[in-house]
């Protein structure tokens, strides 16, 4: 049973930073496309960033140059460093995994089969 557990969310002022973490078991994330998605109340779930098994990252235009996705394969942990946060970044952030590596750069939540419960990020 695949488990993804996010942590690191919270409340921050605009311009601040947060680092999200996603612990995984029992998968080896080096073999998966991993991603961060977010969903604000009343909005569709949207892709924030993904990283494929080769370590190649893709970002949504709205977060480019502000967010950085990374992973530690030895710890099976995914990260999202979020800098220069804006109020519009407020959402629940989800970690996700998929074996469909060829579509990793599409940032489509429908391609991902494994999900965490999410962590809330509030920017004021």
Coordinates of N, CA and C in Angstrom, one line a residue:
X1 N 0.9 -1.2 0.0 CA 0.0 0.0 0.0 C 0.9 1.2 0.0
X2 N 0.8 2.0 -1.1 CA 1.6 3.2 -1.2 C 1.1 4.3 -0.3
X3 N 2.0 4.9 0.4 CA 1.7 6.0 1.3 C 2.5 7.2 1.0
X4 N 1.9 8.4 0.9 CA 2.6 9.7 0.7 C 2.1 10.6 1.8
X5 N 3.0 11.2 2.5 CA 2.7 12.0 3.7 C 3.4 13.4 3.5
X6 N 2.6 14.4 3.4 CA 3.1 15.8 3.2 C 3.3 16.4 4.6
X7 N 4.3 17.3 4.7 CA 4.5 18.1 5.9 C 5.1 19.4 5.5
X8 N 5.1 20.4 6.4 CA 5.8 21.7 6.1 C 4.9 22.8 5.8
X9 N 3.6 22.6 5.6 CA 2.7 23.7 5.3 C 2.6 24.6 6.5
X10 N 1.9 25.7 6.3 CA 1.6 26.7 7.4 C 1.2 28.0 6.9
X11 N 1.2 29.0 7.7 CA 0.8 30.4 7.4 C 2.1 31.2 7.3
X12 N 2.2 32.1 6.3 CA 3.3 32.9 6.0 C 2.9 34.2 5.4
X13 N 3.6 35.2 5.6 CA 3.3 36.5 5.0 C 3.9 36.5 3.5
X14 N 3.2 37.3 2.7 CA 3.7 37.5 1.3 C 5.2 37.8 1.3
X15 N 5.9 37.2 0.4 CA 7.3 37.4 0.3 C 8.1 36.3 1.1
X16 N 7.4 35.6 1.9 CA 8.1 34.6 2.7 C 8.3 33.3 2.0
X17 N 8.9 32.3 2.8 CA 9.2 31.0 2.2 C 8.7 29.9 3.0
X18 N 8.5 28.8 2.4 CA 8.1 27.5 3.1 C 8.8 26.4 2.3
X19 N 9.0 25.3 3.0 CA 9.6 24.1 2.4 C 8.6 22.9 2.7
X20 N 8.1 22.4 1.7 CA 7.2 21.2 1.9 C 8.0 19.9 1.7
X21 N 7.7 18.9 2.4 CA 8.3 17.6 2.3 C 7.2 16.6 2.1
X22 N 7.6 15.5 1.4 CA 6.7 14.4 1.2 C 7.4 13.1 1.4
X23 N 7.1 12.4 2.5 CA 7.7 11.1 2.8 C 6.9 10.0 2.1
X24 N 7.6 9.0 1.6 CA 6.9 8.0 0.8 C 7.3 6.6 1.3
X25 N 6.4 5.7 1.1 CA 6.6 4.3 1.4 C 5.6 3.4 0.7
X26 N 5.9 2.3 0.2 CA 7.2 1.7 0.2 C 7.8 1.8 -1.2
X27 N 7.4 2.9 -1.9 CA 7.9 3.0 -3.3 C 9.3 3.6 -3.3
X28 N 10.0 3.3 -4.4 CA 11.3 3.9 -4.6 C 11.1 5.0 -5.6
X29 N 11.2 6.3 -5.1 CA 10.8 7.4 -5.9 C 11.7 7.6 -7.1
X30 N 12.9 7.0 -7.0 CA 13.8 7.2 -8.2 C 13.2 6.6 -9.4
X31 N 12.2 5.7 -9.3 CA 11.6 5.1 -10.4 C 10.3 5.7 -10.9
X32 N 9.8 6.7 -10.1 CA 8.5 7.4 -10.4 C 8.7 8.8 -10.9
X33 N 7.6 9.2 -11.6 CA 7.4 10.7 -11.7 C 6.7 11.2 -10.5
X34 N 7.3 12.1 -9.8 CA 6.7 12.7 -8.6 C 6.3 14.1 -8.9
X35 N 5.2 14.5 -8.2 CA 4.8 15.9 -8.4 C 4.1 16.6 -7.2
X36 N 4.0 17.9 -7.3 CA 3.3 18.7 -6.4 C 2.1 19.3 -7.1
X37 N 1.0 19.2 -6.5 CA -0.2 19.9 -7.0 C -0.9 20.7 -5.9
X38 N -1.8 21.6 -6.3 CA -2.4 22.4 -5.3 C -3.9 22.6 -5.7
X39 N -4.7 22.9 -4.7 CA -6.1 23.1 -4.9 C -6.6 24.2 -3.9
X40 N -7.1 25.3 -4.5 CA -7.7 26.3 -3.6 C -9.2 26.0 -3.6
X41 N -9.9 26.5 -2.6 CA -11.3 26.3 -2.4 C -12.0 26.8 -3.7
X42 N -12.9 25.9 -4.2 CA -13.7 26.3 -5.4 C -12.9 26.2 -6.7
X43 N -11.7 25.8 -6.7 CA -10.9 25.8 -7.9 C -10.5 24.4 -8.3
X44 N -10.1 24.2 -9.5 CA -9.6 22.9 -10.0 C -8.2 22.6 -9.4
X45 N -7.9 21.3 -9.2 CA -6.6 21.0 -8.8 C -5.6 21.3 -10.0
X46 N -4.5 21.9 -9.6 CA -3.6 22.3 -10.7 C -2.1 21.8 -10.4
X47 N -1.4 21.5 -11.5 CA 0.0 21.1 -11.3 C 0.9 22.2 -10.9
X48 N 1.7 22.0 -10.0 CA 2.7 23.0 -9.6 C 4.1 22.7 -10.2
X49 N 4.5 21.5 -9.9 CA 5.8 21.1 -10.4 C 5.9 19.5 -10.4
X50 N 6.7 19.0 -11.3 CA 6.9 17.6 -11.4 C 8.4 17.3 -11.6
X51 N 8.9 16.1 -11.2 CA 10.2 15.7 -11.5 C 10.2 14.3 -11.9
X52 N 10.9 14.0 -13.0 CA 10.8 12.6 -13.5 C 11.9 11.8 -12.9
X53 N 12.0 10.5 -13.3 CA 13.0 9.6 -12.8 C 14.4 10.0 -13.1
X54 N 14.6 10.9 -14.1 CA 15.9 11.4 -14.4 C 16.3 12.7 -13.7
X55 N 15.4 13.1 -12.9 CA 15.6 14.4 -12.1 C 15.3 15.6 -12.9
X56 N 14.6 15.5 -14.0 CA 14.2 16.6 -14.8 C 12.9 17.2 -14.3
X57 N 12.9 18.5 -14.1 CA 11.8 19.2 -13.4 C 11.0 20.0 -14.4
X58 N 9.7 20.1 -14.2 CA 8.8 20.9 -15.0 C 8.0 21.8 -14.0
X59 N 7.8 23.0 -14.3 CA 7.1 24.0 -13.4 C 5.9 24.6 -14.1
X60 N 4.9 24.9 -13.4 CA 3.8 25.7 -13.9 C 4.4 27.2 -14.1
X61 N 3.9 27.9 -15.1 CA 4.4 29.2 -15.3 C 4.2 30.1 -14.1
X62 N 3.2 29.9 -13.3 CA 2.9 30.7 -12.2 C 3.9 30.6 -11.0
X63 N 4.7 29.6 -11.0 CA 5.6 29.4 -9.9 C 7.1 29.3 -10.4
X64 N 7.3 29.4 -11.7 CA 8.7 29.4 -12.2 C 9.5 30.5 -11.6
X65 N 10.7 30.2 -11.3 CA 11.7 31.1 -10.7 C 11.4 31.4 -9.2
X66 N 10.3 30.8 -8.7 CA 10.0 31.0 -7.2 C 10.1 29.7 -6.5
X67 N 9.6 28.6 -7.1 CA 9.5 27.3 -6.5 C 10.6 26.4 -7.1
X68 N 11.1 25.5 -6.2 CA 12.0 24.5 -6.7 C 11.6 23.1 -6.2
X69 N 11.4 22.2 -7.1 CA 11.1 20.8 -6.7 C 12.4 20.0 -6.7
X70 N 12.5 19.1 -5.7 CA 13.7 18.3 -5.6 C 13.4 17.0 -4.9
X71 N 14.3 16.0 -4.9 CA 14.0 14.8 -4.3 C 15.3 14.2 -3.8
X72 N 15.2 13.4 -2.7 CA 16.3 12.7 -2.2 C 15.9 11.2 -2.3
X73 N 16.5 10.6 -3.3 CA 16.2 9.2 -3.6 C 16.6 8.2 -2.4
X74 N 17.6 8.6 -1.7 CA 18.1 7.7 -0.6 C 17.1 7.8 0.5
X75 N 16.4 8.9 0.7 CA 15.4 9.0 1.8 C 14.0 8.8 1.2
X76 N 13.8 8.6 -0.1 CA 12.5 8.5 -0.7 C 11.6 9.7 -0.3
X77 N 12.2 10.9 -0.4 CA 11.5 12.1 0.1 C 11.5 13.1 -1.1
X78 N 10.3 13.7 -1.3 CA 10.2 14.8 -2.3 C 10.0 16.1 -1.5
X79 N 10.6 17.2 -2.1 CA 10.5 18.5 -1.5 C 10.0 19.5 -2.5
X80 N 9.5 20.6 -1.9 CA 9.1 21.8 -2.7 C 9.5 23.0 -1.9
X81 N 10.5 23.7 -2.4 CA 11.0 24.9 -1.8 C 10.2 26.0 -2.4
X82 N 9.5 26.8 -1.6 CA 8.6 27.9 -2.1 C 9.2 29.2 -1.6
X83 N 9.6 30.0 -2.5 CA 10.1 31.4 -2.1 C 9.2 32.5 -2.7
X84 N 9.4 33.6 -2.2 CA 8.6 34.8 -2.7 C 7.1 34.5 -2.8
X85 N 6.6 33.9 -1.8 CA 5.2 33.5 -1.8 C 4.2 34.6 -1.9
X86 N 3.1 34.4 -2.7 CA 2.1 35.3 -2.9 C 0.8 34.9 -2.4
X87 N -0.1 35.8 -2.1 CA -1.5 35.3 -1.6 C -2.1 34.3 -2.5
X88 N -1.9 34.5 -3.8 CA -2.5 33.5 -4.8 C -1.9 32.1 -4.7
X89 N -0.9 31.9 -4.0 CA -0.3 30.6 -3.7 C -1.1 29.9 -2.6
X90 N -2.0 30.5 -2.0 CA -2.7 29.9 -0.9 C -3.6 28.8 -1.5
X91 N -3.4 27.6 -0.9 CA -4.1 26.4 -1.4 C -3.6 25.2 -0.5
X92 N -4.3 24.1 -0.7 CA -3.8 22.8 -0.1 C -2.9 22.2 -1.1
X93 N -1.7 21.8 -0.7 CA -0.7 21.2 -1.6 C -0.6 19.7 -1.4
X94 N -0.6 19.0 -2.5 CA -0.6 17.6 -2.5 C 0.6 17.0 -3.2
X95 N 1.2 16.0 -2.6 CA 2.2 15.2 -3.2 C 1.6 14.1 -4.0
X96 N 2.2 13.7 -5.2 CA 1.6 12.7 -6.0 C 2.7 11.9 -6.7
X97 N 2.4 10.7 -7.1 CA 3.3 9.8 -7.8 C 2.6 9.1 -8.9
X98 N 3.4 8.8 -9.9 CA 2.8 8.0 -11.0 C 4.0 7.3 -11.7
X99 N 3.6 6.2 -12.3 CA 4.6 5.4 -13.1 C 4.6 5.8 -14.5
X100 N 3.6 6.7 -14.9 CA 3.6 7.2 -16.3 C 4.6 8.3 -16.6
X101 N 5.8 7.9 -16.6 CA 6.9 8.8 -16.7 C 6.9 9.7 -18.0
X102 N 6.3 9.1 -19.1 CA 6.3 9.8 -20.4 C 5.5 11.1 -20.3
X103 N 4.5 11.1 -19.4 CA 3.6 12.3 -19.3 C 4.0 13.1 -18.1
X104 N 5.1 12.9 -17.5 CA 5.5 13.6 -16.3 C 5.4 15.1 -16.5
X105 N 5.9 15.6 -17.6 CA 6.0 17.1 -17.8 C 4.6 17.7 -18.1
X106 N 3.6 16.9 -18.3 CA 2.3 17.5 -18.6 C 1.6 18.2 -17.4
X107 N 2.1 17.9 -16.2 CA 1.5 18.5 -15.0 C 0.0 18.2 -14.9
X108 N -0.5 17.1 -15.3 CA -1.9 16.8 -15.3 C -2.2 15.8 -14.1
X109 N -3.0 16.3 -13.2 CA -3.3 15.5 -12.0 C -4.0 14.2 -12.3
X110 N -4.7 14.1 -13.5 CA -5.3 12.8 -13.8 C -4.3 11.7 -14.2
X111 N -3.1 12.1 -14.4 CA -2.1 11.1 -14.7 C -1.5 10.4 -13.5
X112 N -1.8 11.0 -12.3 CA -1.2 10.5 -11.1 C -2.2 9.6 -10.3
X113 N -1.7 8.5 -9.9 CA -2.5 7.5 -9.2 C -2.4 7.5 -7.7
X114 N -1.2 8.0 -7.2 CA -1.0 7.9 -5.8 C -0.9 9.4 -5.2
X115 N -1.6 9.6 -4.1 CA -1.8 10.9 -3.6 C -1.6 10.9 -2.0
X116 N -1.1 12.0 -1.6 CA -1.1 12.2 -0.1 C -2.4 13.0 0.3
X117 N -2.5 13.3 1.6 CA -3.6 13.9 2.1 C -3.6 15.4 2.0
X118 N -2.4 15.9 1.7 CA -2.2 17.4 1.5 C -1.8 18.1 2.7
X119 N -1.2 19.3 2.5 CA -0.9 20.2 3.6 C -1.2 21.6 3.2
X120 N -1.8 22.3 4.1 CA -2.3 23.7 3.8 C -1.2 24.7 3.8
X121 N -1.2 25.6 2.8 CA -0.3 26.7 2.8 C -1.2 28.0 2.6
X122 N -1.0 28.9 3.6 CA -1.8 30.1 3.6 C -0.8 31.3 3.5
X123 N -1.0 32.2 2.5 CA -0.1 33.3 2.4 C -1.0 34.6 2.5
X124 N -0.6 35.5 3.4 CA -1.4 36.7 3.6 C -0.6 37.9 3.4

